[in-house]
PDB file of C-alpha atoms and ligand atoms in Angstrom:
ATOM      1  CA  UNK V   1      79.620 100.741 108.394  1.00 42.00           C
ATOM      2  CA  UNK V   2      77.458  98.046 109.484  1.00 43.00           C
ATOM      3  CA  UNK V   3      77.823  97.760 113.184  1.00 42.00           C
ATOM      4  CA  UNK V   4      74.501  95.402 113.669  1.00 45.00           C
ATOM      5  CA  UNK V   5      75.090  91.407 112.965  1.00 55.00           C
ATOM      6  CA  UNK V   6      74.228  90.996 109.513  1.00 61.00           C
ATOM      7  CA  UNK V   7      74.649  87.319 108.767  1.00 79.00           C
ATOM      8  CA  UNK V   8      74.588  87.076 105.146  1.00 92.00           C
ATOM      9  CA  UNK V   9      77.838  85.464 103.477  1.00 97.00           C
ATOM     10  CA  UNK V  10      80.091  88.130 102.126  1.00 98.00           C
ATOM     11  CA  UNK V  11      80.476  87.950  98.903  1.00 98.00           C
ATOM     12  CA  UNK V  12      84.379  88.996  98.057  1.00 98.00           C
ATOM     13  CA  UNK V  13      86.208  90.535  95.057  1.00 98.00           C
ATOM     14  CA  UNK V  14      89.649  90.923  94.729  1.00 98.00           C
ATOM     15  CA  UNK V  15      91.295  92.918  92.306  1.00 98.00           C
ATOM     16  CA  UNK V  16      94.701  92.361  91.290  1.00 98.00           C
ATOM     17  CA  UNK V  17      97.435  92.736  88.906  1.00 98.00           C
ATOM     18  CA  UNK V  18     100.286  90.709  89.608  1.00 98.00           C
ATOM     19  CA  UNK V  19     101.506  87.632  91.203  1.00 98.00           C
ATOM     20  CA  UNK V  20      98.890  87.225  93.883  1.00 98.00           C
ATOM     21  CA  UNK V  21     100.314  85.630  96.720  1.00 98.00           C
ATOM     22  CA  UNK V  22      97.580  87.922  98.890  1.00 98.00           C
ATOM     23  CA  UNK V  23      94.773  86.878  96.682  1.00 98.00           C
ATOM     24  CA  UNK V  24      96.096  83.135  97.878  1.00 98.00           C
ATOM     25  CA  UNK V  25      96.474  83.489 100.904  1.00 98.00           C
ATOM     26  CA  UNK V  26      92.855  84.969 101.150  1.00 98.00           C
ATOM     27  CA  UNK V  27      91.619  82.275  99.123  1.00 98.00           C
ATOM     28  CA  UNK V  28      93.384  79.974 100.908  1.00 98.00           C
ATOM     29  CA  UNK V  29      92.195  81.216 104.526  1.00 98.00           C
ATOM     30  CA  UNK V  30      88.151  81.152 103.498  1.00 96.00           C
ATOM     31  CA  UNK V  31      88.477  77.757 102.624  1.00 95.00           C
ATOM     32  CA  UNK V  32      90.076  76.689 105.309  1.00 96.00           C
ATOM     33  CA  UNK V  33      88.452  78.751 108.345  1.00 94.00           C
ATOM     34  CA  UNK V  34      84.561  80.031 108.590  1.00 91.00           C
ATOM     35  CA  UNK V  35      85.189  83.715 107.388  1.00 95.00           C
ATOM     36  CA  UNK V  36      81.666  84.162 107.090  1.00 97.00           C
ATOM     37  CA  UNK V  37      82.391  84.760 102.606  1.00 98.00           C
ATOM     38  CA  UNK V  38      83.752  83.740  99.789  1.00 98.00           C
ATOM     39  CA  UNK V  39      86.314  84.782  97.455  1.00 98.00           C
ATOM     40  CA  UNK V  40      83.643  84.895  93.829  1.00 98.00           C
ATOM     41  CA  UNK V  41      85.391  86.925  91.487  1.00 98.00           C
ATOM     42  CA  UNK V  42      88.724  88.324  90.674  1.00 98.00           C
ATOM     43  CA  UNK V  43      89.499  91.275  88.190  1.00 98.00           C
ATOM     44  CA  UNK V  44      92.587  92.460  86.853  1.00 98.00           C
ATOM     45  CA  UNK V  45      93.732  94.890  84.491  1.00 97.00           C
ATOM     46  CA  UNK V  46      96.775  92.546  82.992  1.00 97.00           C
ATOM     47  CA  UNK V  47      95.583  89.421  80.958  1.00 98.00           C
ATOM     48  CA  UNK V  48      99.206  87.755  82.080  1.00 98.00           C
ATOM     49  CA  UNK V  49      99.081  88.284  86.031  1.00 98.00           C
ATOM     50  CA  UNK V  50      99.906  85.191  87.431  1.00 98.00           C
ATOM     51  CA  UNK V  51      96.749  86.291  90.005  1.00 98.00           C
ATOM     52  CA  UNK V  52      94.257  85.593  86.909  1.00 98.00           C
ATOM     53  CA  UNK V  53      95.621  81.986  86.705  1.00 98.00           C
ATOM     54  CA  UNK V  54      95.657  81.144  90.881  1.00 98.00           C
ATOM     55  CA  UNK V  55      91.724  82.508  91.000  1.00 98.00           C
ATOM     56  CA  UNK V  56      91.192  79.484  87.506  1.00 98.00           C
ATOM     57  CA  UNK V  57      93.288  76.984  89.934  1.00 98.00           C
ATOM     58  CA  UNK V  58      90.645  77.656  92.593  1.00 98.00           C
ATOM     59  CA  UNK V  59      87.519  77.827  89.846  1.00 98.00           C
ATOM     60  CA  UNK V  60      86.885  81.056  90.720  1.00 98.00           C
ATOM     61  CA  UNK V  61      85.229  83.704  88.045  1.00 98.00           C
ATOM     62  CA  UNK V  62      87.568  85.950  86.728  1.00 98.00           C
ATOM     63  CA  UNK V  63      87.963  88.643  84.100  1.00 98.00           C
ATOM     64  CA  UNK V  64      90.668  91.778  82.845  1.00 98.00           C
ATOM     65  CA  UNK V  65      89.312  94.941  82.322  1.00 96.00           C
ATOM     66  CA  UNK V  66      92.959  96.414  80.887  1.00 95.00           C
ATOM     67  CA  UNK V  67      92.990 100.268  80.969  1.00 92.00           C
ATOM     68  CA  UNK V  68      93.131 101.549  77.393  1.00 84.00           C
ATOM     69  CA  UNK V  69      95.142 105.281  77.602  1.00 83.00           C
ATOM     70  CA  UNK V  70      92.496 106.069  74.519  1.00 82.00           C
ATOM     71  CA  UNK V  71      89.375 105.125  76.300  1.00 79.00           C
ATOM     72  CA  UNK V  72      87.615 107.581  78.706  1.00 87.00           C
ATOM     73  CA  UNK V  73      88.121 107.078  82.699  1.00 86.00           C
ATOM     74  CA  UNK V  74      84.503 106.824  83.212  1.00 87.00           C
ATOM     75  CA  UNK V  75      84.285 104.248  80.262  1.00 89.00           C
ATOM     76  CA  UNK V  76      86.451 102.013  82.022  1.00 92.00           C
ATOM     77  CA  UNK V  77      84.651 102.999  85.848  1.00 90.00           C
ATOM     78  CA  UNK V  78      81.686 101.712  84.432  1.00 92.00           C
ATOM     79  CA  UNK V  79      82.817  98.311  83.421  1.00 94.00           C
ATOM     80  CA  UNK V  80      84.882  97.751  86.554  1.00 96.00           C
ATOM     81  CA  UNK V  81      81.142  98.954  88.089  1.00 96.00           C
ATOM     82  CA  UNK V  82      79.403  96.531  86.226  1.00 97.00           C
ATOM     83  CA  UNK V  83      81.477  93.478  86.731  1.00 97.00           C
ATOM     84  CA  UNK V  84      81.173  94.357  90.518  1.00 97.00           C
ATOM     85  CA  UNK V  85      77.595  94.580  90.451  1.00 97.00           C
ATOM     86  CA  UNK V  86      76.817  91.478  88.564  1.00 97.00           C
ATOM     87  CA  UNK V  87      78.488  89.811  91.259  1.00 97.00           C
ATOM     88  CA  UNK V  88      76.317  90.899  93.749  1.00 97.00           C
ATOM     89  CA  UNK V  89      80.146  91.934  95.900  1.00 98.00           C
ATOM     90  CA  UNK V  90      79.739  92.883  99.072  1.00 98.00           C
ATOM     91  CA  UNK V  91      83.354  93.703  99.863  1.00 98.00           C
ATOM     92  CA  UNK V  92      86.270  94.312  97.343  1.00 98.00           C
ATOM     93  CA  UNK V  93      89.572  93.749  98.432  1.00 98.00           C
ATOM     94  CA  UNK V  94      92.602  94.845  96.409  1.00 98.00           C
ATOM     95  CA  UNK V  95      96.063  93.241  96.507  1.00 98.00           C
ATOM     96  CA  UNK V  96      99.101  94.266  94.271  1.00 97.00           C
ATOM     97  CA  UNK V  97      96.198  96.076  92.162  1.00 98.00           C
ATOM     98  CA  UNK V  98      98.576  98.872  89.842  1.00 95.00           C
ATOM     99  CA  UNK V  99      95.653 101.179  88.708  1.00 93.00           C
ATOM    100  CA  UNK V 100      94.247 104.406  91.138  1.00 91.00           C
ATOM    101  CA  UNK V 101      90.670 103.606  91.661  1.00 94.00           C
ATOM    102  CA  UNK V 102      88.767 106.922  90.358  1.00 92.00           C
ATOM    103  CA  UNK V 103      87.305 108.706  93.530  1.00 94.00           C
ATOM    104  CA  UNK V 104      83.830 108.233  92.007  1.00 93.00           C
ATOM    105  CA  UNK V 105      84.333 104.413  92.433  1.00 94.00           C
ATOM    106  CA  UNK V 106      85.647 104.973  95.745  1.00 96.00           C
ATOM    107  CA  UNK V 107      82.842 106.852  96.962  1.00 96.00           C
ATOM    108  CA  UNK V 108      80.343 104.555  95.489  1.00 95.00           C
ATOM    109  CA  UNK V 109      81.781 101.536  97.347  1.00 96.00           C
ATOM    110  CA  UNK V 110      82.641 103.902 100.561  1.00 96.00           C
ATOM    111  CA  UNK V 111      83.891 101.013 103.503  1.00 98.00           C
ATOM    112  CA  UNK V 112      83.705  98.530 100.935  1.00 98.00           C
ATOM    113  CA  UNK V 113      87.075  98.485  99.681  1.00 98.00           C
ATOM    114  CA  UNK V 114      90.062  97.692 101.808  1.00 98.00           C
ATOM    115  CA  UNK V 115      93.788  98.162 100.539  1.00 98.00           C
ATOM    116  CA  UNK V 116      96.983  95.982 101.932  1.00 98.00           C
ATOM    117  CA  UNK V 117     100.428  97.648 101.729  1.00 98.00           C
ATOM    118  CA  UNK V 118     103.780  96.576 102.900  1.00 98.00           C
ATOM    119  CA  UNK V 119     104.760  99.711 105.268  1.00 98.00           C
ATOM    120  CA  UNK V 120     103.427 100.687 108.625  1.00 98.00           C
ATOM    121  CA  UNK V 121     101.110 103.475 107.352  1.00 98.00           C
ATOM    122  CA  UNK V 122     101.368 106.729 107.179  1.00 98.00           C
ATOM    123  CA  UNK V 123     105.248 105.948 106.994  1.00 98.00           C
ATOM    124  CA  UNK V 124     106.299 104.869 103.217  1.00 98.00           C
ATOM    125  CA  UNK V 125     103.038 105.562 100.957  1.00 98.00           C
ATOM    126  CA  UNK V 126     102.945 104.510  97.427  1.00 97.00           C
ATOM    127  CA  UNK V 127     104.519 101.988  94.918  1.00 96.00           C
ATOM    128  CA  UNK V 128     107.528 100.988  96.529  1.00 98.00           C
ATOM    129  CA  UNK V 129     106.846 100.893 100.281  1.00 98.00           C
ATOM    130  CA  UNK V 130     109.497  97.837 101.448  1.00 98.00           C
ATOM    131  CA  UNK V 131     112.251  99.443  99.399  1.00 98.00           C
ATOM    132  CA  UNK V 132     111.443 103.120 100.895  1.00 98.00           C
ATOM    133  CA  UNK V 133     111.619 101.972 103.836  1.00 98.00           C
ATOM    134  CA  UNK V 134     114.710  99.671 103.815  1.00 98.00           C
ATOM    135  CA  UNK V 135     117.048 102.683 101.662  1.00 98.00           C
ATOM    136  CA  UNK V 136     115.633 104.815 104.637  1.00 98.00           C
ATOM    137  CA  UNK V 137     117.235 102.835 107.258  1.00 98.00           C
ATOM    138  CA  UNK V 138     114.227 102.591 109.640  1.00 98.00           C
ATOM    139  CA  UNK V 139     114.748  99.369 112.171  1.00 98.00           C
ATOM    140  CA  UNK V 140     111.119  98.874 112.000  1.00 98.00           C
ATOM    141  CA  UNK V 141     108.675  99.067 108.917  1.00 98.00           C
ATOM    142  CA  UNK V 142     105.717  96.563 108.674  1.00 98.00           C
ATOM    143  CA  UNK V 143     102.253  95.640 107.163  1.00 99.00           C
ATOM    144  CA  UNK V 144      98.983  97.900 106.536  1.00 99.00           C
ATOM    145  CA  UNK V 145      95.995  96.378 106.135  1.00 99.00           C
ATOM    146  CA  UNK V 146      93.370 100.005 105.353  1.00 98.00           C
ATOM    147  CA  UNK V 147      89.886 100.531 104.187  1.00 98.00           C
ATOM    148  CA  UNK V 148      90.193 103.001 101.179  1.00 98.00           C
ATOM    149  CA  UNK V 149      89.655 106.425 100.885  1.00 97.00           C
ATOM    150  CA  UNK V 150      89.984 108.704  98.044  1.00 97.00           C
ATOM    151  CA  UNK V 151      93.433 109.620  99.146  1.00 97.00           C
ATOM    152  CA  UNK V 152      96.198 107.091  98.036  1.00 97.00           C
ATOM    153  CA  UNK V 153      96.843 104.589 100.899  1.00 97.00           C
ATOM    154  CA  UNK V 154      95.408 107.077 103.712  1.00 97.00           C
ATOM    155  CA  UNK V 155      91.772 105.265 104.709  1.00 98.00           C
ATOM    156  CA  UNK V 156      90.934 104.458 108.330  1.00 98.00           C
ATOM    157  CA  UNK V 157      93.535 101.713 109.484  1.00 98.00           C
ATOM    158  CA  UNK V 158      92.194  98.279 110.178  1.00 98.00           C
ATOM    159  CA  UNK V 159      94.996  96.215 111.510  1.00 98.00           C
ATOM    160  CA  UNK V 160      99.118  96.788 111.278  1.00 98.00           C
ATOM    161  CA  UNK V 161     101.775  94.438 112.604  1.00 98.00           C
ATOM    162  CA  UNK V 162     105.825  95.472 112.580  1.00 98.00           C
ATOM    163  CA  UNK V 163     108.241  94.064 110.806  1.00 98.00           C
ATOM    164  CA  UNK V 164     111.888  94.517 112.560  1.00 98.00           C
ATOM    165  CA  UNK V 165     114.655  95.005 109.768  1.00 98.00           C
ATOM    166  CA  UNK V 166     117.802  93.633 111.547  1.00 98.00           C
ATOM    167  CA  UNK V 167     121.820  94.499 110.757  1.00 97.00           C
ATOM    168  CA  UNK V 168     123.346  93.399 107.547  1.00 97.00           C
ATOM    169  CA  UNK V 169     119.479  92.198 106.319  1.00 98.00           C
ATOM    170  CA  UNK V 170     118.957  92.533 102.290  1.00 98.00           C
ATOM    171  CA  UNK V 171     116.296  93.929 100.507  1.00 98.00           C
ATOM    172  CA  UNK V 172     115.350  90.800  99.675  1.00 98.00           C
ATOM    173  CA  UNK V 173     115.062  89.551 103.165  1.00 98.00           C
ATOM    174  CA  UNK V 174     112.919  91.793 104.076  1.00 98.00           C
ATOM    175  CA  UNK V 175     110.599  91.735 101.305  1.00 98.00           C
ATOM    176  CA  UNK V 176     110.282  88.136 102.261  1.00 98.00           C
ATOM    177  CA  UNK V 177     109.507  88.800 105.813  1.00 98.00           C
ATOM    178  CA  UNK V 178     106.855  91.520 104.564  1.00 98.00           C
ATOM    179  CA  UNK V 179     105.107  89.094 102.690  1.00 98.00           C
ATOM    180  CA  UNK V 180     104.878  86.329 105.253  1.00 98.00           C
ATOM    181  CA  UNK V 181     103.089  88.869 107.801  1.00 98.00           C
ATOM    182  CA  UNK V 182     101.325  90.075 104.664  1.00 98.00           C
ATOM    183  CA  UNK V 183      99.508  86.727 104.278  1.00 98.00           C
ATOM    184  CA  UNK V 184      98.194  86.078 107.677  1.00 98.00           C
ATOM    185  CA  UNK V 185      96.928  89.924 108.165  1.00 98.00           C
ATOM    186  CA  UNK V 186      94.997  90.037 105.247  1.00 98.00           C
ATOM    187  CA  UNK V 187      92.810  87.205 105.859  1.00 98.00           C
ATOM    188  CA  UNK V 188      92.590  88.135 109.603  1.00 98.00           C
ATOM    189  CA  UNK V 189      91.000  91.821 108.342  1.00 98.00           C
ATOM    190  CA  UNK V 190      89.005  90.220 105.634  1.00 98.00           C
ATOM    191  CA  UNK V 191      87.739  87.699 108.259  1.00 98.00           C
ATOM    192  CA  UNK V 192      86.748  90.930 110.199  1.00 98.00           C
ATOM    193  CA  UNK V 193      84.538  92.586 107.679  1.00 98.00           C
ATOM    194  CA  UNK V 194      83.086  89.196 106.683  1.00 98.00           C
ATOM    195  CA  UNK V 195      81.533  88.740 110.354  1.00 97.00           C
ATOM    196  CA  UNK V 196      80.785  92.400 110.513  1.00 97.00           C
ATOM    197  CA  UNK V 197      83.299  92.908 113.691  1.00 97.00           C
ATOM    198  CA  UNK V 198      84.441  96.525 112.272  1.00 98.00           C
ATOM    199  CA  UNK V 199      82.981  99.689 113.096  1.00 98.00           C
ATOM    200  CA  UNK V 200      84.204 103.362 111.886  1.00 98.00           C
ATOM    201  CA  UNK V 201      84.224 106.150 114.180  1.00 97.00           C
ATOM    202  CA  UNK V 202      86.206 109.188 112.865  1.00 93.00           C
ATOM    203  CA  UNK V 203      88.672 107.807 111.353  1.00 96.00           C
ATOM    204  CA  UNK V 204      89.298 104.742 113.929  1.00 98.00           C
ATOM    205  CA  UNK V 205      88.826 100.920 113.094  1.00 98.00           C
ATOM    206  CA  UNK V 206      87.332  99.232 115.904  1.00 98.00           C
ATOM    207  CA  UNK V 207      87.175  95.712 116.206  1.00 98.00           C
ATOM    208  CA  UNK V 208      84.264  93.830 117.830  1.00 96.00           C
ATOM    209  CA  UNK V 209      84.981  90.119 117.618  1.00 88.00           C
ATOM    210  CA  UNK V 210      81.843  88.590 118.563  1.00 80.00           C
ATOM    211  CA  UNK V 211      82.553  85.114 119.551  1.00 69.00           C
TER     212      UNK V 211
HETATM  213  C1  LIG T 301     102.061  93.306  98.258  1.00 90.68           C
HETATM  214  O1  LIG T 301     103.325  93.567  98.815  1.00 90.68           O
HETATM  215  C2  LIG T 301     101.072  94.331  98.723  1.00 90.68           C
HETATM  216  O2  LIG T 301     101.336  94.836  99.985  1.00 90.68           O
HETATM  217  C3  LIG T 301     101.228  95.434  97.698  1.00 90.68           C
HETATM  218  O3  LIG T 301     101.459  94.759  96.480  1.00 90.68           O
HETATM  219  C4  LIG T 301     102.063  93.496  96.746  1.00 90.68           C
HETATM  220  C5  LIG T 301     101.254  92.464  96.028  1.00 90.68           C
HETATM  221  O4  LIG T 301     101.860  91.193  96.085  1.00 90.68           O
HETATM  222  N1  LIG T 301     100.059  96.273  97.677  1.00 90.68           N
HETATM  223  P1  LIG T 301     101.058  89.917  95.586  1.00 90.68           P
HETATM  224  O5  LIG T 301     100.656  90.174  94.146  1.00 90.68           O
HETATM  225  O6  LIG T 301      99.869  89.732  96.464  1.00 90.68           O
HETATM  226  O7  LIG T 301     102.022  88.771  95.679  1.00 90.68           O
END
């Protein structure tokens, strides 16, 4: 991880398969504020996710690389690889992506892929984290914003925020509430890597904000 000042604009994919309210607010965030990068490309693996159609909105390159059960894993690796590379992307960001990344792709862009999901991590991996959580009856879940590692939604933890689930609240409710933190963390850790203000030890996130 990069802990000197390195001041070249980030160049930011985000992969995605669904509606894309993160990939909007991210957009959304680097337009609006000095981030230090720039959302450039976004990649899906459904030709219908509403995401595909926000990144046109906001004339930003896209393209779907759909899995094919008949094609070979490293087939489809290499294109995602490809894509990435011809973008020059410095930092790839998913949000509501559906496919496992293979661990080769992980480990070839170690700390340069970062993962949000809607549970206050370790508590409630996997598909349906707000649900989990809510039939569980915890009183508190929340928002993970990770780097990824090749373990499914276990890389070092960059920031978290709770989410309180009161009495008598629906599923539905809370999903809601989950998404509004959802779309000012991610930006907020995206603005972080951008500026180079994280810093691995172990397996702790430090911040440096340096102004
Ligand atoms: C979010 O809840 C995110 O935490 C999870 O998938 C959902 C994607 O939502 N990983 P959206 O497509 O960004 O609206």
């Amino acid at each position: 991880m990069a802990d000197i000042l390195n001041n070249k604009r980030k160049r930011i994919a985000i992969f995605a398969s669904g509606n894309g309210s993160n990939l909007q607010a991210i957009i959304d965030y680097s337009k609006n504020n000095d981030i230090n990068g720039d959302v450039v490309f976004v990649l899906s693996n459904n030709a219908d996710a509403f995401a595909l159609k926000r990144a046109r909105n906001s004339n930003i390159d896209t393209e779907c690389i759909p899995y094919n059960m008949n094609s070979s894993r490293i087939e489809f690796d290499g294109k995602i690889s490809q894509a990435i590379k011809n973008k020059n992307i410095d930092l790839i960001c998913l949000a509501g992506y559906m496919l496992l990344l293979s661990p080769d792709f992980i480990d070839e862009y170690k700390n340069k892929i970062i993962n949000i999901h809607p549970s206050l991590l370790p508590s409630f991996k996997g598909l349906h984290g707000i649900r989990d959580a809510f039939d569980y009856g915890v009183k508190v879940t929340g928002v993970t914003v990770h780097f990824v590692d090749r373990e499914l939604d276990n890389g070092p933890i960059i920031l978290q925020e709770p989410v309180l689930i009161r009495e008598g609240e629906t599923a539905e409710e809370l999903e809601g509430n989950i998404h509004e933190v959802e779309h000012k963390l991610y930006p907020r850790a995206v603005g972080y890597f951008c500026r180079d203000e994280l810093k691995i030890i172990d397996r702790k996130v430090l911040i440096i904000e340096r102004s």
